[in-house]
XYZ file of C-alpha atoms in Angstrom:
495
model
C -21.879 6.373 127.845
C -25.617 7.288 127.784
C -27.219 7.658 124.390
C -29.506 10.453 123.367
C -32.739 8.457 123.653
C -31.957 7.390 127.252
C -31.514 11.107 128.194
C -34.784 12.144 126.587
C -36.699 9.274 128.196
C -35.238 10.060 131.658
C -35.586 13.870 131.213
C -38.388 14.270 133.871
C -36.443 12.123 136.322
C -33.232 14.185 135.726
C -35.132 17.336 136.157
C -36.618 16.301 139.470
C -33.232 15.081 140.851
C -31.286 18.100 139.804
C -33.913 20.589 140.980
C -34.379 18.811 144.351
C -30.744 19.054 145.047
C -30.746 22.787 143.977
C -33.789 23.503 146.201
C -31.985 21.776 149.086
C -28.965 23.987 148.577
C -31.110 27.049 148.198
C -32.885 26.402 151.459
C -29.741 26.132 153.294
C -28.759 29.646 152.248
C -31.993 31.505 152.822
C -33.321 33.068 156.074
C -36.595 31.877 157.528
C -38.489 34.909 156.292
C -37.483 33.998 152.728
C -38.558 30.342 153.188
C -41.333 30.969 150.659
C -38.736 31.067 147.860
C -38.165 27.224 148.161
C -41.960 26.715 148.094
C -42.389 28.726 144.816
C -39.273 27.052 143.310
C -40.679 23.634 144.138
C -44.019 24.451 142.598
C -42.256 25.873 139.422
C -40.239 22.650 139.144
C -43.244 20.425 139.485
C -45.187 22.406 136.976
C -42.401 22.063 134.359
C -42.323 18.281 135.225
C -46.104 17.909 134.798
C -45.868 19.808 131.427
C -42.997 17.592 130.261
C -44.690 14.306 131.167
C -47.923 15.404 129.605
C -46.218 16.302 126.394
C -44.429 12.976 126.339
C -47.880 11.202 126.974
C -49.554 13.108 124.176
C -46.793 11.957 121.718
C -48.345 8.532 122.169
C -45.205 6.530 121.368
C -43.429 3.971 123.515
C -39.686 4.056 123.963
C -37.254 1.769 125.844
C -33.977 3.001 127.299
C -31.058 1.945 129.598
C -30.914 -1.520 128.128
C -34.766 -1.954 128.157
C -34.783 -1.335 131.966
C -36.787 1.877 131.598
C -39.983 2.444 129.462
C -41.682 5.630 128.441
C -45.193 4.975 127.359
C -48.517 6.862 127.297
C -50.012 5.256 130.533
C -46.862 5.724 132.415
C -46.414 9.353 131.379
C -50.000 10.315 132.157
C -49.677 8.669 135.600
C -46.495 10.669 136.180
C -48.326 13.835 135.148
C -51.268 13.168 137.473
C -48.951 12.220 140.318
C -47.026 15.495 139.861
C -50.268 17.559 139.863
C -51.342 15.652 143.084
C -48.013 16.522 144.815
C -48.286 20.113 143.707
C -51.865 20.452 145.051
C -50.860 18.717 148.257
C -48.093 21.276 148.798
C -50.411 24.099 148.148
C -53.051 22.810 150.722
C -50.492 21.722 153.235
C -48.191 24.731 153.415
C -50.315 26.902 155.883
C -50.905 23.790 158.041
C -47.141 22.932 158.061
C -46.301 26.535 158.862
C -48.589 26.613 161.860
C -46.837 23.560 163.207
C -43.258 24.589 162.702
C -42.792 21.881 159.947
C -41.126 24.359 157.598
C -38.070 25.313 159.689
C -36.031 23.660 157.038
C -36.794 22.573 153.537
C -37.251 18.933 154.389
C -40.862 18.820 153.519
C -40.304 20.077 150.078
C -37.174 18.110 149.249
C -38.560 14.824 150.647
C -41.802 15.306 148.760
C -39.752 15.749 145.550
C -37.571 12.788 146.315
C -40.723 10.698 146.917
C -42.227 11.860 143.535
C -38.872 10.865 141.975
C -39.318 7.444 143.426
C -42.821 7.310 141.890
C -41.400 8.262 138.515
C -38.898 5.423 138.698
C -41.592 2.898 139.757
C -43.894 3.962 136.912
C -41.074 3.850 134.364
C -39.594 0.698 135.442
C -39.501 -2.228 132.872
C -37.227 -4.199 135.146
C -38.207 -5.782 138.519
C -35.150 -4.354 140.224
C -35.676 -0.816 138.913
C -39.332 -0.923 140.111
C -38.096 -1.982 143.509
C -35.507 0.693 143.838
C -38.194 3.312 142.970
C -40.452 1.873 145.511
C -37.861 2.008 148.194
C -36.963 5.629 147.443
C -40.711 6.637 147.678
C -41.369 4.594 150.848
C -38.170 5.860 152.729
C -39.140 9.402 152.065
C -42.743 8.705 153.197
C -41.436 7.248 156.557
C -39.463 10.409 157.051
C -42.369 12.699 156.094
C -44.710 10.959 158.592
C -42.161 11.561 161.380
C -41.513 15.257 160.254
C -43.018 16.627 163.527
C -40.280 15.226 165.676
C -41.819 16.551 168.964
C -45.176 14.862 168.286
C -45.303 11.391 169.783
C -48.408 10.457 167.757
C -46.671 11.099 164.467
C -43.586 9.376 165.643
C -45.517 6.292 166.579
C -47.385 6.348 163.154
C -43.913 6.562 161.368
C -42.649 3.523 163.435
C -45.770 1.454 162.419
C -45.523 2.541 158.844
C -41.708 1.676 158.777
C -42.111 -1.747 160.268
C -45.138 -2.897 158.222
C -43.701 -1.205 155.074
C -40.406 -3.062 155.505
C -42.406 -6.364 155.780
C -44.281 -5.593 152.583
C -41.037 -4.671 150.721
C -39.654 -8.003 151.948
C -42.709 -9.815 150.578
C -42.264 -8.083 147.155
C -38.478 -8.611 146.959
C -38.903 -12.223 147.935
C -41.445 -12.765 145.214
C -39.176 -11.011 142.667
C -36.347 -13.338 143.655
C -38.506 -16.406 143.150
C -39.504 -15.211 139.723
C -35.816 -14.501 138.905
C -34.826 -18.005 139.995
C -37.572 -19.527 137.874
C -37.203 -17.311 134.796
C -33.549 -16.299 134.857
C -34.271 -12.590 134.207
C -35.490 -9.357 135.850
C -36.606 -7.766 132.629
C -40.477 -7.731 132.416
C -40.581 -8.642 128.682
C -38.187 -11.517 129.194
C -40.095 -12.780 132.254
C -43.285 -12.626 130.135
C -41.702 -14.694 127.307
C -40.247 -17.237 129.809
C -43.596 -17.715 131.555
C -45.442 -17.906 128.159
C -43.076 -20.683 126.993
C -44.624 -23.092 129.481
C -41.295 -24.725 130.325
C -41.135 -23.291 133.939
C -42.518 -25.142 136.959
C -45.945 -23.579 137.532
C -45.800 -24.186 141.359
C -42.638 -22.143 141.655
C -44.205 -19.281 139.652
C -47.371 -19.165 141.716
C -45.331 -19.304 144.958
C -43.492 -16.203 143.910
C -46.750 -14.638 142.513
C -48.301 -14.914 146.036
C -45.537 -12.849 147.557
C -45.661 -10.270 144.768
C -49.459 -9.850 145.049
C -49.094 -9.447 148.844
C -46.572 -6.702 148.433
C -48.756 -4.899 145.784
C -51.948 -5.187 148.080
C -49.981 -3.577 150.865
C -49.024 -0.589 148.681
C -52.490 -0.193 147.346
C -54.034 -0.558 150.856
C -56.147 -3.551 150.063
C -57.467 -5.869 152.899
C -56.138 -7.871 154.564
C -52.869 -5.973 154.067
C -54.464 -2.662 155.164
C -53.423 -2.678 158.860
C -51.088 0.394 158.431
C -53.548 2.715 156.759
C -55.911 3.697 159.666
C -53.121 4.219 162.073
C -50.788 6.129 159.740
C -53.609 8.296 158.321
C -54.653 9.313 161.793
C -51.275 9.762 163.297
C -49.435 11.502 160.501
C -49.738 15.255 160.161
C -52.641 15.911 157.949
C -50.691 17.399 155.186
C -48.464 14.252 155.066
C -51.621 12.027 155.256
C -52.669 13.658 151.943
C -49.080 13.221 150.478
C -49.105 9.439 151.198
C -52.779 8.858 150.353
C -52.843 10.425 146.910
C -49.997 10.364 144.389
C -48.436 6.946 145.678
C -51.750 5.235 144.826
C -51.152 6.188 141.212
C -47.682 4.736 141.306
C -48.841 1.568 142.963
C -51.465 1.107 140.203
C -48.692 1.449 137.630
C -46.560 -1.212 139.147
C -49.549 -3.517 139.466
C -50.003 -3.097 135.628
C -46.174 -3.579 134.896
C -45.762 -6.663 137.094
C -49.040 -8.528 136.743
C -50.317 -7.518 133.169
C -47.229 -6.797 131.262
C -45.017 -9.320 133.048
C -47.250 -12.140 134.199
C -50.480 -12.201 132.048
C -49.986 -15.923 131.227
C -50.585 -16.395 134.947
C -53.726 -14.229 134.956
C -55.975 -17.137 136.038
C -53.946 -17.326 139.251
C -53.423 -13.779 140.220
C -56.921 -12.734 139.259
C -58.345 -15.180 141.726
C -56.149 -13.640 144.444
C -57.247 -10.059 143.399
C -60.882 -11.152 143.664
C -60.444 -12.245 147.272
C -58.541 -8.962 148.076
C -61.369 -6.907 146.399
C -64.177 -8.569 148.357
C -62.177 -8.304 151.631
C -61.424 -4.727 151.012
C -65.041 -3.714 150.211
C -66.302 -5.545 153.207
C -63.670 -4.456 155.767
C -63.379 -0.876 154.543
C -67.130 -0.081 154.423
C -68.059 -1.849 157.665
C -65.181 -0.424 159.703
C -65.701 3.109 158.364
C -69.211 3.152 159.810
C -67.901 2.953 163.419
C -65.314 5.845 163.093
C -65.756 9.268 164.681
C -62.291 10.429 163.495
C -62.616 11.918 159.952
C -59.085 10.930 158.933
C -59.581 7.402 160.076
C -62.895 7.191 158.361
C -61.310 8.350 155.058
C -58.571 5.685 155.729
C -61.137 2.930 155.706
C -62.844 4.652 152.893
C -59.565 4.335 150.945
C -59.465 0.541 151.585
C -63.029 0.201 150.221
C -62.284 2.386 147.172
C -59.121 0.238 146.405
C -61.459 -2.733 146.310
C -63.095 -1.210 143.190
C -59.709 -0.659 141.661
C -58.641 -4.275 142.350
C -62.000 -5.519 140.881
C -61.212 -3.829 137.615
C -57.728 -5.385 137.555
C -59.318 -8.802 138.177
C -61.655 -8.748 135.149
C -59.165 -8.251 132.299
C -58.716 -11.902 131.270
C -61.729 -14.235 131.037
C -61.107 -17.946 130.248
C -57.813 -16.974 128.554
C -59.454 -14.386 126.461
C -57.913 -10.845 126.727
C -60.846 -9.132 124.725
C -62.003 -7.469 127.969
C -58.518 -6.332 129.154
C -58.422 -2.880 127.765
C -61.879 -2.013 129.125
C -61.134 -3.386 132.576
C -57.733 -1.837 132.976
C -58.780 1.502 131.653
C -61.727 1.416 134.023
C -59.254 0.861 136.880
C -57.083 3.666 135.771
C -60.035 6.064 135.431
C -61.030 4.959 138.932
C -57.748 5.561 140.611
C -57.235 9.031 138.952
C -60.702 10.302 139.974
C -60.332 8.860 143.499
C -57.005 10.809 143.938
C -58.822 14.017 142.625
C -61.624 13.605 145.163
C -59.303 12.768 148.002
C -57.337 15.907 147.305
C -60.557 17.994 147.808
C -61.680 16.111 150.919
C -58.355 16.474 152.756
C -58.031 20.017 151.403
C -61.024 21.019 153.465
C -59.742 19.239 156.523
C -56.390 21.123 156.223
C -58.242 24.374 155.558
C -60.261 24.075 158.815
C -57.201 23.070 160.938
C -55.369 25.913 162.562
C -52.634 26.293 165.140
C -53.249 23.963 168.059
C -56.422 22.525 166.433
C -56.420 19.630 163.986
C -60.114 19.575 162.830
C -59.919 15.835 162.295
C -63.112 14.745 164.069
C -66.358 14.486 162.122
C -68.012 16.743 164.759
C -65.463 19.463 163.899
C -67.388 19.976 160.634
C -70.611 20.755 162.476
C -72.451 23.625 160.880
C -69.779 24.251 158.261
C -72.527 25.394 155.817
C -73.368 28.292 158.122
C -69.813 29.295 158.480
C -68.785 28.837 154.780
C -71.254 27.601 152.141
C -68.489 27.353 149.504
C -66.279 24.976 151.464
C -69.215 23.028 152.789
C -70.368 22.588 149.124
C -66.896 21.418 148.025
C -66.724 18.880 150.929
C -70.313 17.689 150.091
C -69.395 17.187 146.445
C -66.328 15.141 147.399
C -68.383 13.003 149.852
C -71.167 12.390 147.261
C -68.460 11.433 144.686
C -66.743 8.947 146.952
C -70.186 7.505 147.638
C -70.889 7.194 143.922
C -73.854 9.515 143.584
C -74.545 10.857 140.078
C -73.750 13.099 138.329
C -70.451 13.314 140.098
C -67.231 11.670 138.735
C -67.183 8.931 141.363
C -70.430 7.543 140.029
C -68.977 7.123 136.547
C -65.791 5.523 137.953
C -67.876 2.975 139.741
C -69.966 2.366 136.674
C -67.042 1.772 134.427
C -65.683 -0.873 136.767
C -69.093 -2.545 137.091
C -69.465 -2.500 133.280
C -66.149 -4.171 132.892
C -67.264 -6.931 135.329
C -70.721 -7.492 133.615
C -69.026 -7.371 130.061
C -67.062 -10.487 131.072
C -70.397 -12.488 130.772
C -69.269 -14.719 133.673
C -71.702 -15.442 136.559
C -68.844 -14.998 139.107
C -68.069 -11.504 137.821
C -71.620 -10.476 137.686
C -72.010 -11.729 141.264
C -68.943 -9.534 142.222
C -70.629 -6.595 140.519
C -73.738 -7.104 142.619
C -71.674 -7.398 145.780
C -69.734 -4.178 144.991
C -73.079 -2.358 144.503
C -74.356 -3.529 147.925
C -71.098 -2.591 149.525
C -71.394 0.807 148.055
C -74.802 1.255 149.534
C -73.377 0.478 152.930
C -70.544 2.872 152.319
C -73.052 5.693 151.416
C -74.005 5.846 155.062
C -70.856 7.254 156.421
C -70.334 9.716 153.584
C -73.878 11.044 154.019
C -73.259 11.339 157.655
C -70.458 13.912 157.115
C -72.881 15.934 154.805
C -75.617 15.760 157.523
C -73.208 17.079 160.168
C -72.092 20.034 157.904
C -75.608 21.067 156.883
C -77.960 20.109 159.805
C -75.842 20.227 162.947
C -75.339 23.414 164.953
C -71.873 24.895 164.598
C -69.521 24.281 167.627
C -67.592 27.485 166.869
C -68.375 30.818 165.208
C -64.884 31.039 163.812
C -64.914 32.215 160.206
C -63.167 30.054 157.605
C -60.478 31.931 155.743
C -57.842 30.750 153.321
C -54.828 32.166 151.364
C -55.632 33.078 147.826
C -53.703 30.174 146.251
C -55.518 27.594 148.555
C -58.912 29.107 147.909
C -58.284 29.067 144.109
C -56.927 25.533 143.899
C -59.679 24.085 146.300
C -62.374 25.767 144.271
C -60.964 24.278 140.962
C -60.651 20.901 142.669
C -64.205 20.829 143.633
C -65.389 22.073 140.294
C -63.404 19.369 138.372
C -65.078 16.605 140.544
C -68.370 17.999 139.273
C -67.430 18.864 135.704
C -65.703 15.517 135.133
C -68.944 13.885 136.331
C -71.101 15.853 133.949
C -68.614 15.436 131.097
C -66.523 12.295 131.800
C -65.852 11.338 128.243
C -62.541 13.152 127.833
C -60.842 11.554 130.801
C -62.280 8.187 129.946
C -60.995 8.413 126.400
C -57.664 9.504 127.709
C -57.444 6.472 130.030
C -58.595 4.018 127.405
C -56.221 5.374 124.790
C -53.245 5.288 127.150
C -53.954 1.617 128.192
C -54.502 0.523 124.678
C -51.342 2.030 123.282
C -49.350 0.732 126.359
C -50.649 -2.887 126.087
C -50.219 -2.909 122.268
C -46.379 -2.625 122.630
């Protein structure tokens, strides 16, 4: 029988599961003209879930439940809250787009999105390797279905097949690595694995062999090179609303399991996995920035941009332990958390503009489709410009401070290798600035291809304006979010 603590810890997950089933049943009974009921019910559920997880995060305490297989801690609860908000914003931006493409005939988009979010919750809360894997599979299976939601679109179907095949391979990598660790340590609980590895009685070669597969699976989920092959094709082929769905909130969950598996479970092996992460970071920055320059499709360009941005996140994760000293860990991991949160915020704004400009029979996913946007709508051109400048790392936008925090964490290590990585990251960012500034140039200096006015529903216009304002405001006043991330990481790692 479940105890009271387990029910409290799992309350957000229970809420999502119950309400997703309720929404699915409601959707079966409503007529097409009342389809908006499921949309507003979904948003209300997500709002309650976001409030609940934020309240648990502000409590600041850590609880274990279900036989220590599930953990509720500040970092996990904040990431759940941010992931929930990202899904809410995605549904607001994506609803007009999905309606134009007949993707709302049933409630599959809403229920699959909520089941995917439930998978993210389970991933983030997992304190057991198998629980984390189950959450990962729930999220990815829903993602495959979402990509293929336009059943009559061969491009989306092809993207879903690629995503499924490569995703299955990555899941196999992760599961095989977990099985190796289980064979070596005799446990699937993260704290017991940590204790077993720290004892020094386990064959180091077996541990590293399993570690290689785990890092490979994590790199796929984060979208780090050379495990990035799925990102450009899936981003371009998926319906734009679904591209945003799989490119925002899941990144937060992937970051969480990287912390759970590598930091909380295998910090004694930091010397080994940090070297792997350094190679992944260098490859991601190089491949992402260079390949993005050659792209003419906006969604594909942002896909390669994601790969480059994940390079910075991985750099932060690789700088936590220096010569066995964990003094830099809290700074490095909080910098990575700040980076991933602000990246998701900026990505939501950029894809929100793409979704806004799309209309029935027209995707607006080429860079040239943004030509002269400033003449058609100065507000939306300004929001897109803010997002592009932030991704490029131009001050005083939030992307600049995200990059600065990661670079500070690298330099604070005092090691020549990390300082060299910081210099390389700066040079790679300068290369990346080219393709971001090209988008701004097209919006402000090219002649518009069409004179069609840009209009948006009131909810989309309000959320998009707030989204752009936050990218700017958090750049001018970044201290609050920085302190939140640092406090969450400190309290989580202290347990």
